[in-house]
Amino acid sequence: MAKWVYKFGAGSAEGRADMRELLGGKGASLHEMSWLGLPVPPGFTITTDVCTHFYGHENSYPSGLKAQVENAMKRVETLVGMTFGDPSNPLLVSVRSGARASMPGMMDTVLNLGLNDVTVEGLARRTKDARFAYDSYRRFIEMYSDVVLGLDRDAFAEILSEHKSAKGYEADTDMKADDWRAIVARYKDEVLAQSGTPFPDSPPEQLWGAIGAVFQSWMNQRAITYRRLHDIPESWGTAVNVQAMVFGNMGEDCATGVAFTRDPSTGENVFYGEYLVNAQGEDVVAGIRTPQHLTAAARDAAKADRASMEEVMPDLYRQLCDIRASLESHYRDVQDMEFTVQQGKLWMLQTRSGKRTARAAVKIAVDLVREGVITETEALMRVDPAALDQLLHPTIDPKAPRTVLAKGLPASPGAAVGAIVFSADEAEARASGGQDVILVRVETSPEDIHGMHAARGILTTRGGMTSHAAVVARGMGRPCVAGAGDIRVDYAAGTLTVNGETLRAGEVITLDGATGEVMKGSMPTIPADTTSGDFGTLMEWADKTRTLAVRANADTPSDAEVARGFGAEGIGLCRTEHMFFEPDRIVAVRRMIMAKDEAARRAALDELLPMQRSDFVGIFKAMSGLPVTIRLLDPPLHEFLPHSDGEITEVALAAGLTEDEVRRRAADMHESNPMLGHRGCRLGITCPEIYEMQARAIFEAAAEVARSRILVMPEVMLPLIATRSEFDVLKTLIDRVAASVKEETGMKISYRVGTMIELPRAALQAGSIAESADFFSFGTNDLTQTTFGLSRDDASHFLETYRKRHIIESDPFATLDREGVGELIKIAATRGRKTRKNLKLGICGEHGGDPASIMFVAEIGLDYVSCSPYRVPVARLAAAQAEIAMGSAKDSRTEMVA
Ligand code: PEP
Ligand code: MG
């Protein structure tokens, strides 16, 4: 008979940590902790296979499940000495989801299940606390009505606040047992009114309702969005964990908390966490009450008045410290744990790998190697290359004067500047219109994730360091200030007020996620310093491990310097047209385009030559000793044409033409499809003077720099080549210019001439082109455009629909399409290398900074990737990971053979 249910608790378990696929992350951790002998309330896990069956069989369960659940429930009853549904000694359980990958807060949970009008009395007698029993009962009805019955939650909140104001109560703590009893009755009336059926009294019916709701929650909108953002496959499904309840809200000797084995913001090796006395677990995570510190040191540092757990419950704190040490060394990684103290006894409810900032991830990985816990290779695999972006984000200039409006918790580091918005939808709408926004909420909930994703930063007025806002923002790498309690938010008015000052939606604020400060207006920021410390160490390990070289796409001397600072090993793409867009140059460019004849065009080019030359001098100096690939002019000439009347007058004057002539010439150059038109090497063929000037600027600059004993390695690259004869014509031109510059300067510069491969024809003809070309650089932006026949400027509108409907899995302009574009690259690489063994091969499209694409490039054995300067460290790490993954793939093959 198939096994659908796995039991755990009381020092034994049927599952282990490596069974996440079947038991989900939470389930696997409960089994592992039980197996380790840690105090875990007993329970059982219904497997993800049941979820798969549920969705594959019209929301029904496999046969045998019911009997297995009943049997597992019996074991729990025996272990805790209580019986589910027993009027005098009722067992209460929690029912929680648990997917393979952690999806915090995305799916549903029901607590205190098993209560009804009879068992609540039994609970009251057993605990000698009627207030607690009825409070638990009303919480259960509220949660169950929301999660299982799908009723309107606000109606319940209204009933409660009406009751409180009728009685003149301020807080929930003013409520007595009879008050909760009255609330329970009114809640049940509300259920009947909203749903037309009474609230279910039978504990087994409650249990199956909750199990069904957890499975159904796998397909709720927020879970679907979360999966899409985190690339979690729908087919994984969730498990359900049913577990004996323990209560952190039975009095002052009870508590509930969340702890990290190290600081998840900085990575420092200090015990870090928060707890609340006399509270139920959800209260900490939901940010309803602001929690207290776990350690005395953290409390001192924060100058908080309320005592830490270390001070209030020293014995339990020490026990928790022991568990911290044993879990971290067992899992060999930082853990994020949830615990509850019930009447002086500690219970562990969860442990999982702790989500951390990029800064913390790097420090923890490097520290664990130093502590001898993991190897350098493991450390490299522990850091998500894409997350390094966070480290490279600017911070607020410390020298800039700060006028702090308010202070909250430093929940996720980095500086964020943007306009205030008060809803997630508004954040998304404005951000897609190109505006930088800061999402301001009292607290966030899983419904807000799309807005948090769209925002530059997140500010909340309530909640702690482990509140939803804090955890999610850290995971996303968004700067976040949480729990800025002095700020009052008025959603209806669209304002926030602090210390008598009111700011409206649309006004700009700055967040410092590292200090928790909120400033009015836009503050100056400075780039991150990533050249030293743990980051440098990790990068050194990456460099030792990888064989794929990493170059940068940089167009100016200052970009080249930044790129070199980030470890670029040369420039893989210098887009020379970017040098023409400067305001003082564009007039000369326009004069050149408008020129009536070659002589006039040459005069304009003579003016551009020194400008380009001085840029190349700067770039060669910044990249001394490293190769610099310079691509000759690529875009369609009409991109430089004058548009406004003012620009037309200016060009007419400069070129000695009438305004009408300028307009006519501009109209003549109009193309219906400029991306496939007169651009790239086609410009060089029809207007050779342009490429001649550029080649001259390159070689004169190289000669000048070489004269000061700096090694220059220019590589001249031709764009949009389709045929070998195009290449040959232009290579002859370049060689001719190089020869004359050598003659004029007396300096011999060695250089290479290569091509971009951006068109399918070029990829197919690579064998022939390689007879003339020294190197290929795959321009995967255009190659994707021309392989798919998709406009790179217009495709995003409908590609999103394609992605949602799984017609494609990812945007091919962001992550390389292995099957189509990748196949062309493989063909070109193979054919090219067959002709020329030492042909240098790289890619310089946007894919060069994308970890998944870098993996592909490494697999097929190209020599380098080239990406924007800020992505260079990302690429260095991704290249190392690709190498490790390929190495371990080899190892596992060997194992399989053995
Ligand atoms: C490319 O096409 O991939 C490329 C790098 O060139 P550009 O983006 O300038 O067209
Ligand atoms: Mg291109």
PDB file of N, CA, C and O in Angstrom, residues 617-664:
ATOM      1  N   VAL A 617      42.151  56.756 -25.810  1.00  0.00           N
ATOM      2  CA  VAL A 617      43.357  56.870 -24.971  1.00  0.00           C
ATOM      3  C   VAL A 617      42.982  56.544 -23.532  1.00  0.00           C
ATOM      4  O   VAL A 617      43.629  55.741 -22.852  1.00  0.00           O
ATOM      5  N   GLY A 618      41.880  57.163 -23.050  1.00  0.00           N
ATOM      6  CA  GLY A 618      41.438  56.935 -21.660  1.00  0.00           C
ATOM      7  C   GLY A 618      41.118  55.469 -21.409  1.00  0.00           C
ATOM      8  O   GLY A 618      41.489  54.896 -20.378  1.00  0.00           O
ATOM      9  N   ILE A 619      40.428  54.862 -22.371  1.00  0.00           N
ATOM     10  CA  ILE A 619      40.037  53.457 -22.177  1.00  0.00           C
ATOM     11  C   ILE A 619      41.258  52.537 -22.196  1.00  0.00           C
ATOM     12  O   ILE A 619      41.396  51.647 -21.364  1.00  0.00           O
ATOM     13  N   PHE A 620      42.165  52.778 -23.137  1.00  0.00           N
ATOM     14  CA  PHE A 620      43.373  51.936 -23.192  1.00  0.00           C
ATOM     15  C   PHE A 620      44.184  52.056 -21.904  1.00  0.00           C
ATOM     16  O   PHE A 620      44.737  51.074 -21.409  1.00  0.00           O
ATOM     17  N   LYS A 621      44.239  53.272 -21.370  1.00  0.00           N
ATOM     18  CA  LYS A 621      45.017  53.451 -20.128  1.00  0.00           C
ATOM     19  C   LYS A 621      44.345  52.688 -18.988  1.00  0.00           C
ATOM     20  O   LYS A 621      45.006  52.007 -18.203  1.00  0.00           O
ATOM     21  N   ALA A 622      43.014  52.826 -18.895  1.00  0.00           N
ATOM     22  CA  ALA A 622      42.307  52.142 -17.813  1.00  0.00           C
ATOM     23  C   ALA A 622      42.469  50.629 -17.916  1.00  0.00           C
ATOM     24  O   ALA A 622      42.450  49.915 -16.923  1.00  0.00           O
ATOM     25  N   MET A 623      42.638  50.132 -19.132  1.00  0.00           N
ATOM     26  CA  MET A 623      42.687  48.684 -19.347  1.00  0.00           C
ATOM     27  C   MET A 623      44.102  48.240 -19.733  1.00  0.00           C
ATOM     28  O   MET A 623      44.253  47.276 -20.499  1.00  0.00           O
ATOM     29  N   SER A 624      45.108  48.917 -19.201  1.00  0.00           N
ATOM     30  CA  SER A 624      46.466  48.611 -19.660  1.00  0.00           C
ATOM     31  C   SER A 624      46.765  47.121 -19.471  1.00  0.00           C
ATOM     32  O   SER A 624      46.433  46.540 -18.436  1.00  0.00           O
ATOM     33  N   GLY A 625      47.343  46.538 -20.494  1.00  0.00           N
ATOM     34  CA  GLY A 625      47.712  45.118 -20.412  1.00  0.00           C
ATOM     35  C   GLY A 625      46.560  44.167 -20.672  1.00  0.00           C
ATOM     36  O   GLY A 625      46.745  42.956 -20.627  1.00  0.00           O
ATOM     37  N   LEU A 626      45.373  44.715 -20.904  1.00  0.00           N
ATOM     38  CA  LEU A 626      44.209  43.849 -21.132  1.00  0.00           C
ATOM     39  C   LEU A 626      43.603  44.158 -22.504  1.00  0.00           C
ATOM     40  O   LEU A 626      43.695  45.278 -23.003  1.00  0.00           O
ATOM     41  N   PRO A 627      42.948  43.178 -23.107  1.00  0.00           N
ATOM     42  CA  PRO A 627      42.361  43.403 -24.428  1.00  0.00           C
ATOM     43  C   PRO A 627      41.166  44.353 -24.381  1.00  0.00           C
ATOM     44  O   PRO A 627      40.406  44.344 -23.406  1.00  0.00           O
ATOM     45  N   VAL A 628      41.044  45.166 -25.395  1.00  0.00           N
ATOM     46  CA  VAL A 628      39.918  46.102 -25.496  1.00  0.00           C
ATOM     47  C   VAL A 628      39.281  45.919 -26.875  1.00  0.00           C
ATOM     48  O   VAL A 628      39.909  46.188 -27.901  1.00  0.00           O
ATOM     49  N   THR A 629      38.043  45.425 -26.859  1.00  0.00           N
ATOM     50  CA  THR A 629      37.347  45.207 -28.125  1.00  0.00           C
ATOM     51  C   THR A 629      36.502  46.425 -28.450  1.00  0.00           C
ATOM     52  O   THR A 629      35.604  46.776 -27.678  1.00  0.00           O
ATOM     53  N   ILE A 630      36.828  47.053 -29.568  1.00  0.00           N
ATOM     54  CA  ILE A 630      36.100  48.256 -29.949  1.00  0.00           C
ATOM     55  C   ILE A 630      35.259  47.945 -31.169  1.00  0.00           C
ATOM     56  O   ILE A 630      35.770  47.486 -32.192  1.00  0.00           O
ATOM     57  N   ARG A 631      33.982  48.168 -31.028  1.00  0.00           N
ATOM     58  CA  ARG A 631      33.092  47.886 -32.151  1.00  0.00           C
ATOM     59  C   ARG A 631      32.866  49.163 -32.961  1.00  0.00           C
ATOM     60  O   ARG A 631      32.558  50.218 -32.394  1.00  0.00           O
ATOM     61  N   LEU A 632      33.015  49.072 -34.240  1.00  0.00           N
ATOM     62  CA  LEU A 632      32.791  50.244 -35.087  1.00  0.00           C
ATOM     63  C   LEU A 632      31.291  50.541 -35.143  1.00  0.00           C
ATOM     64  O   LEU A 632      30.466  49.700 -34.795  1.00  0.00           O
ATOM     65  N   LEU A 633      30.990  51.772 -35.605  1.00  0.00           N
ATOM     66  CA  LEU A 633      29.630  52.315 -35.514  1.00  0.00           C
ATOM     67  C   LEU A 633      28.555  51.321 -35.977  1.00  0.00           C
ATOM     68  O   LEU A 633      28.676  50.705 -37.029  1.00  0.00           O
ATOM     69  N   ASP A 634      27.488  51.225 -35.189  1.00  0.00           N
ATOM     70  CA  ASP A 634      26.465  50.225 -35.487  1.00  0.00           C
ATOM     71  C   ASP A 634      25.063  50.768 -35.791  1.00  0.00           C
ATOM     72  O   ASP A 634      24.415  50.280 -36.700  1.00  0.00           O
ATOM     73  N   PRO A 635      24.563  51.794 -35.085  1.00  0.00           N
ATOM     74  CA  PRO A 635      23.125  52.047 -35.223  1.00  0.00           C
ATOM     75  C   PRO A 635      22.773  52.708 -36.538  1.00  0.00           C
ATOM     76  O   PRO A 635      23.640  53.267 -37.211  1.00  0.00           O
ATOM     77  N   PRO A 636      21.502  52.654 -36.934  1.00  0.00           N
ATOM     78  CA  PRO A 636      21.065  53.317 -38.162  1.00  0.00           C
ATOM     79  C   PRO A 636      21.349  54.820 -38.056  1.00  0.00           C
ATOM     80  O   PRO A 636      21.165  55.406 -36.982  1.00  0.00           O
ATOM     81  N   LEU A 637      21.800  55.410 -39.149  1.00  0.00           N
ATOM     82  CA  LEU A 637      22.190  56.830 -39.101  1.00  0.00           C
ATOM     83  C   LEU A 637      21.037  57.739 -38.694  1.00  0.00           C
ATOM     84  O   LEU A 637      21.243  58.771 -38.077  1.00  0.00           O
ATOM     85  N   HIS A 638      19.815  57.333 -39.037  1.00  0.00           N
ATOM     86  CA  HIS A 638      18.707  58.251 -38.741  1.00  0.00           C
ATOM     87  C   HIS A 638      18.539  58.479 -37.239  1.00  0.00           C
ATOM     88  O   HIS A 638      17.922  59.437 -36.817  1.00  0.00           O
ATOM     89  N   GLU A 639      19.145  57.583 -36.405  1.00  0.00           N
ATOM     90  CA  GLU A 639      19.053  57.812 -34.952  1.00  0.00           C
ATOM     91  C   GLU A 639      19.721  59.122 -34.563  1.00  0.00           C
ATOM     92  O   GLU A 639      19.458  59.672 -33.500  1.00  0.00           O
ATOM     93  N   PHE A 640      20.600  59.608 -35.430  1.00  0.00           N
ATOM     94  CA  PHE A 640      21.312  60.851 -35.104  1.00  0.00           C
ATOM     95  C   PHE A 640      20.638  62.073 -35.708  1.00  0.00           C
ATOM     96  O   PHE A 640      21.120  63.181 -35.543  1.00  0.00           O
ATOM     97  N   LEU A 641      19.560  61.846 -36.455  1.00  0.00           N
ATOM     98  CA  LEU A 641      18.972  62.976 -37.185  1.00  0.00           C
ATOM     99  C   LEU A 641      18.341  63.991 -36.241  1.00  0.00           C
ATOM    100  O   LEU A 641      17.858  63.631 -35.166  1.00  0.00           O
ATOM    101  N   PRO A 642      18.331  65.265 -36.662  1.00  0.00           N
ATOM    102  CA  PRO A 642      17.691  66.287 -35.826  1.00  0.00           C
ATOM    103  C   PRO A 642      16.163  66.138 -35.873  1.00  0.00           C
ATOM    104  O   PRO A 642      15.619  65.752 -36.896  1.00  0.00           O
ATOM    105  N   HIS A 643      15.501  66.425 -34.760  1.00  0.00           N
ATOM    106  CA  HIS A 643      14.041  66.307 -34.697  1.00  0.00           C
ATOM    107  C   HIS A 643      13.368  67.661 -34.533  1.00  0.00           C
ATOM    108  O   HIS A 643      12.555  68.062 -35.347  1.00  0.00           O
ATOM    109  N   SER A 644      13.763  68.391 -33.491  1.00  0.00           N
ATOM    110  CA  SER A 644      13.063  69.655 -33.211  1.00  0.00           C
ATOM    111  C   SER A 644      13.498  70.733 -34.211  1.00  0.00           C
ATOM    112  O   SER A 644      14.539  70.613 -34.873  1.00  0.00           O
ATOM    113  N   ASP A 645      12.682  71.784 -34.298  1.00  0.00           N
ATOM    114  CA  ASP A 645      13.026  72.897 -35.189  1.00  0.00           C
ATOM    115  C   ASP A 645      14.376  73.487 -34.818  1.00  0.00           C
ATOM    116  O   ASP A 645      15.195  73.819 -35.675  1.00  0.00           O
ATOM    117  N   GLY A 646      14.614  73.598 -33.525  1.00  0.00           N
ATOM    118  CA  GLY A 646      15.882  74.168 -33.042  1.00  0.00           C
ATOM    119  C   GLY A 646      17.058  73.348 -33.550  1.00  0.00           C
ATOM    120  O   GLY A 646      18.067  73.894 -34.025  1.00  0.00           O
ATOM    121  N   GLU A 647      16.930  72.006 -33.450  1.00  0.00           N
ATOM    122  CA  GLU A 647      18.024  71.126 -33.882  1.00  0.00           C
ATOM    123  C   GLU A 647      18.230  71.244 -35.391  1.00  0.00           C
ATOM    124  O   GLU A 647      19.358  71.261 -35.885  1.00  0.00           O
ATOM    125  N   ILE A 648      17.117  71.371 -36.125  1.00  0.00           N
ATOM    126  CA  ILE A 648      17.221  71.479 -37.586  1.00  0.00           C
ATOM    127  C   ILE A 648      17.952  72.770 -37.968  1.00  0.00           C
ATOM    128  O   ILE A 648      18.872  72.765 -38.802  1.00  0.00           O
ATOM    129  N   THR A 649      17.609  73.859 -37.302  1.00  0.00           N
ATOM    130  CA  THR A 649      18.282  75.133 -37.583  1.00  0.00           C
ATOM    131  C   THR A 649      19.783  75.010 -37.300  1.00  0.00           C
ATOM    132  O   THR A 649      20.625  75.435 -38.106  1.00  0.00           O
ATOM    133  N   GLU A 650      20.080  74.366 -36.157  1.00  0.00           N
ATOM    134  CA  GLU A 650      21.482  74.237 -35.737  1.00  0.00           C
ATOM    135  C   GLU A 650      22.287  73.443 -36.775  1.00  0.00           C
ATOM    136  O   GLU A 650      23.382  73.848 -37.185  1.00  0.00           O
ATOM    137  N   VAL A 651      21.711  72.327 -37.252  1.00  0.00           N
ATOM    138  CA  VAL A 651      22.426  71.499 -38.218  1.00  0.00           C
ATOM    139  C   VAL A 651      22.545  72.217 -39.564  1.00  0.00           C
ATOM    140  O   VAL A 651      23.594  72.171 -40.223  1.00  0.00           O
ATOM    141  N   ALA A 652      21.468  72.891 -39.974  1.00  0.00           N
ATOM    142  CA  ALA A 652      21.488  73.606 -41.256  1.00  0.00           C
ATOM    143  C   ALA A 652      22.630  74.616 -41.263  1.00  0.00           C
ATOM    144  O   ALA A 652      23.420  74.693 -42.212  1.00  0.00           O
ATOM    145  N   LEU A 653      22.741  75.329 -40.159  1.00  0.00           N
ATOM    146  CA  LEU A 653      23.821  76.320 -40.043  1.00  0.00           C
ATOM    147  C   LEU A 653      25.189  75.662 -40.129  1.00  0.00           C
ATOM    148  O   LEU A 653      26.045  76.079 -40.912  1.00  0.00           O
ATOM    149  N   ALA A 654      25.375  74.608 -39.358  1.00  0.00           N
ATOM    150  CA  ALA A 654      26.682  73.957 -39.288  1.00  0.00           C
ATOM    151  C   ALA A 654      27.065  73.308 -40.615  1.00  0.00           C
ATOM    152  O   ALA A 654      28.232  73.289 -40.996  1.00  0.00           O
ATOM    153  N   ALA A 655      26.053  72.779 -41.340  1.00  0.00           N
ATOM    154  CA  ALA A 655      26.375  72.050 -42.569  1.00  0.00           C
ATOM    155  C   ALA A 655      26.289  72.933 -43.811  1.00  0.00           C
ATOM    156  O   ALA A 655      26.519  72.457 -44.925  1.00  0.00           O
ATOM    157  N   GLY A 656      25.914  74.197 -43.645  1.00  0.00           N
ATOM    158  CA  GLY A 656      25.792  75.096 -44.792  1.00  0.00           C
ATOM    159  C   GLY A 656      24.643  74.701 -45.702  1.00  0.00           C
ATOM    160  O   GLY A 656      24.744  74.782 -46.933  1.00  0.00           O
ATOM    161  N   LEU A 657      23.529  74.249 -45.121  1.00  0.00           N
ATOM    162  CA  LEU A 657      22.360  73.828 -45.900  1.00  0.00           C
ATOM    163  C   LEU A 657      21.161  74.681 -45.488  1.00  0.00           C
ATOM    164  O   LEU A 657      21.180  75.329 -44.434  1.00  0.00           O
ATOM    165  N   THR A 658      20.097  74.614 -46.307  1.00  0.00           N
ATOM    166  CA  THR A 658      18.872  75.279 -45.875  1.00  0.00           C
ATOM    167  C   THR A 658      18.118  74.309 -44.968  1.00  0.00           C
ATOM    168  O   THR A 658      18.351  73.098 -44.999  1.00  0.00           O
ATOM    169  N   GLU A 659      17.183  74.881 -44.201  1.00  0.00           N
ATOM    170  CA  GLU A 659      16.421  74.019 -43.298  1.00  0.00           C
ATOM    171  C   GLU A 659      15.610  73.000 -44.089  1.00  0.00           C
ATOM    172  O   GLU A 659      15.462  71.848 -43.681  1.00  0.00           O
ATOM    173  N   ASP A 660      15.099  73.412 -45.250  1.00  0.00           N
ATOM    174  CA  ASP A 660      14.334  72.475 -46.080  1.00  0.00           C
ATOM    175  C   ASP A 660      15.190  71.315 -46.552  1.00  0.00           C
ATOM    176  O   ASP A 660      14.753  70.170 -46.596  1.00  0.00           O
ATOM    177  N   GLU A 661      16.431  71.649 -46.931  1.00  0.00           N
ATOM    178  CA  GLU A 661      17.338  70.578 -47.365  1.00  0.00           C
ATOM    179  C   GLU A 661      17.567  69.560 -46.232  1.00  0.00           C
ATOM    180  O   GLU A 661      17.581  68.357 -46.460  1.00  0.00           O
ATOM    181  N   VAL A 662      17.727  70.083 -45.031  1.00  0.00           N
ATOM    182  CA  VAL A 662      17.942  69.183 -43.885  1.00  0.00           C
ATOM    183  C   VAL A 662      16.722  68.298 -43.708  1.00  0.00           C
ATOM    184  O   VAL A 662      16.832  67.081 -43.535  1.00  0.00           O
ATOM    185  N   ARG A 663      15.518  68.915 -43.791  1.00  0.00           N
ATOM    186  CA  ARG A 663      14.279  68.122 -43.613  1.00  0.00           C
ATOM    187  C   ARG A 663      14.159  67.048 -44.695  1.00  0.00           C
ATOM    188  O   ARG A 663      13.801  65.913 -44.425  1.00  0.00           O
ATOM    189  N   ARG A 664      14.463  67.436 -45.945  1.00  0.00           N
ATOM    190  CA  ARG A 664      14.332  66.500 -47.057  1.00  0.00           C
ATOM    191  C   ARG A 664      15.308  65.322 -46.864  1.00  0.00           C
ATOM    192  O   ARG A 664      14.959  64.166 -47.013  1.00  0.00           O
TER     193      ARG A 664
END
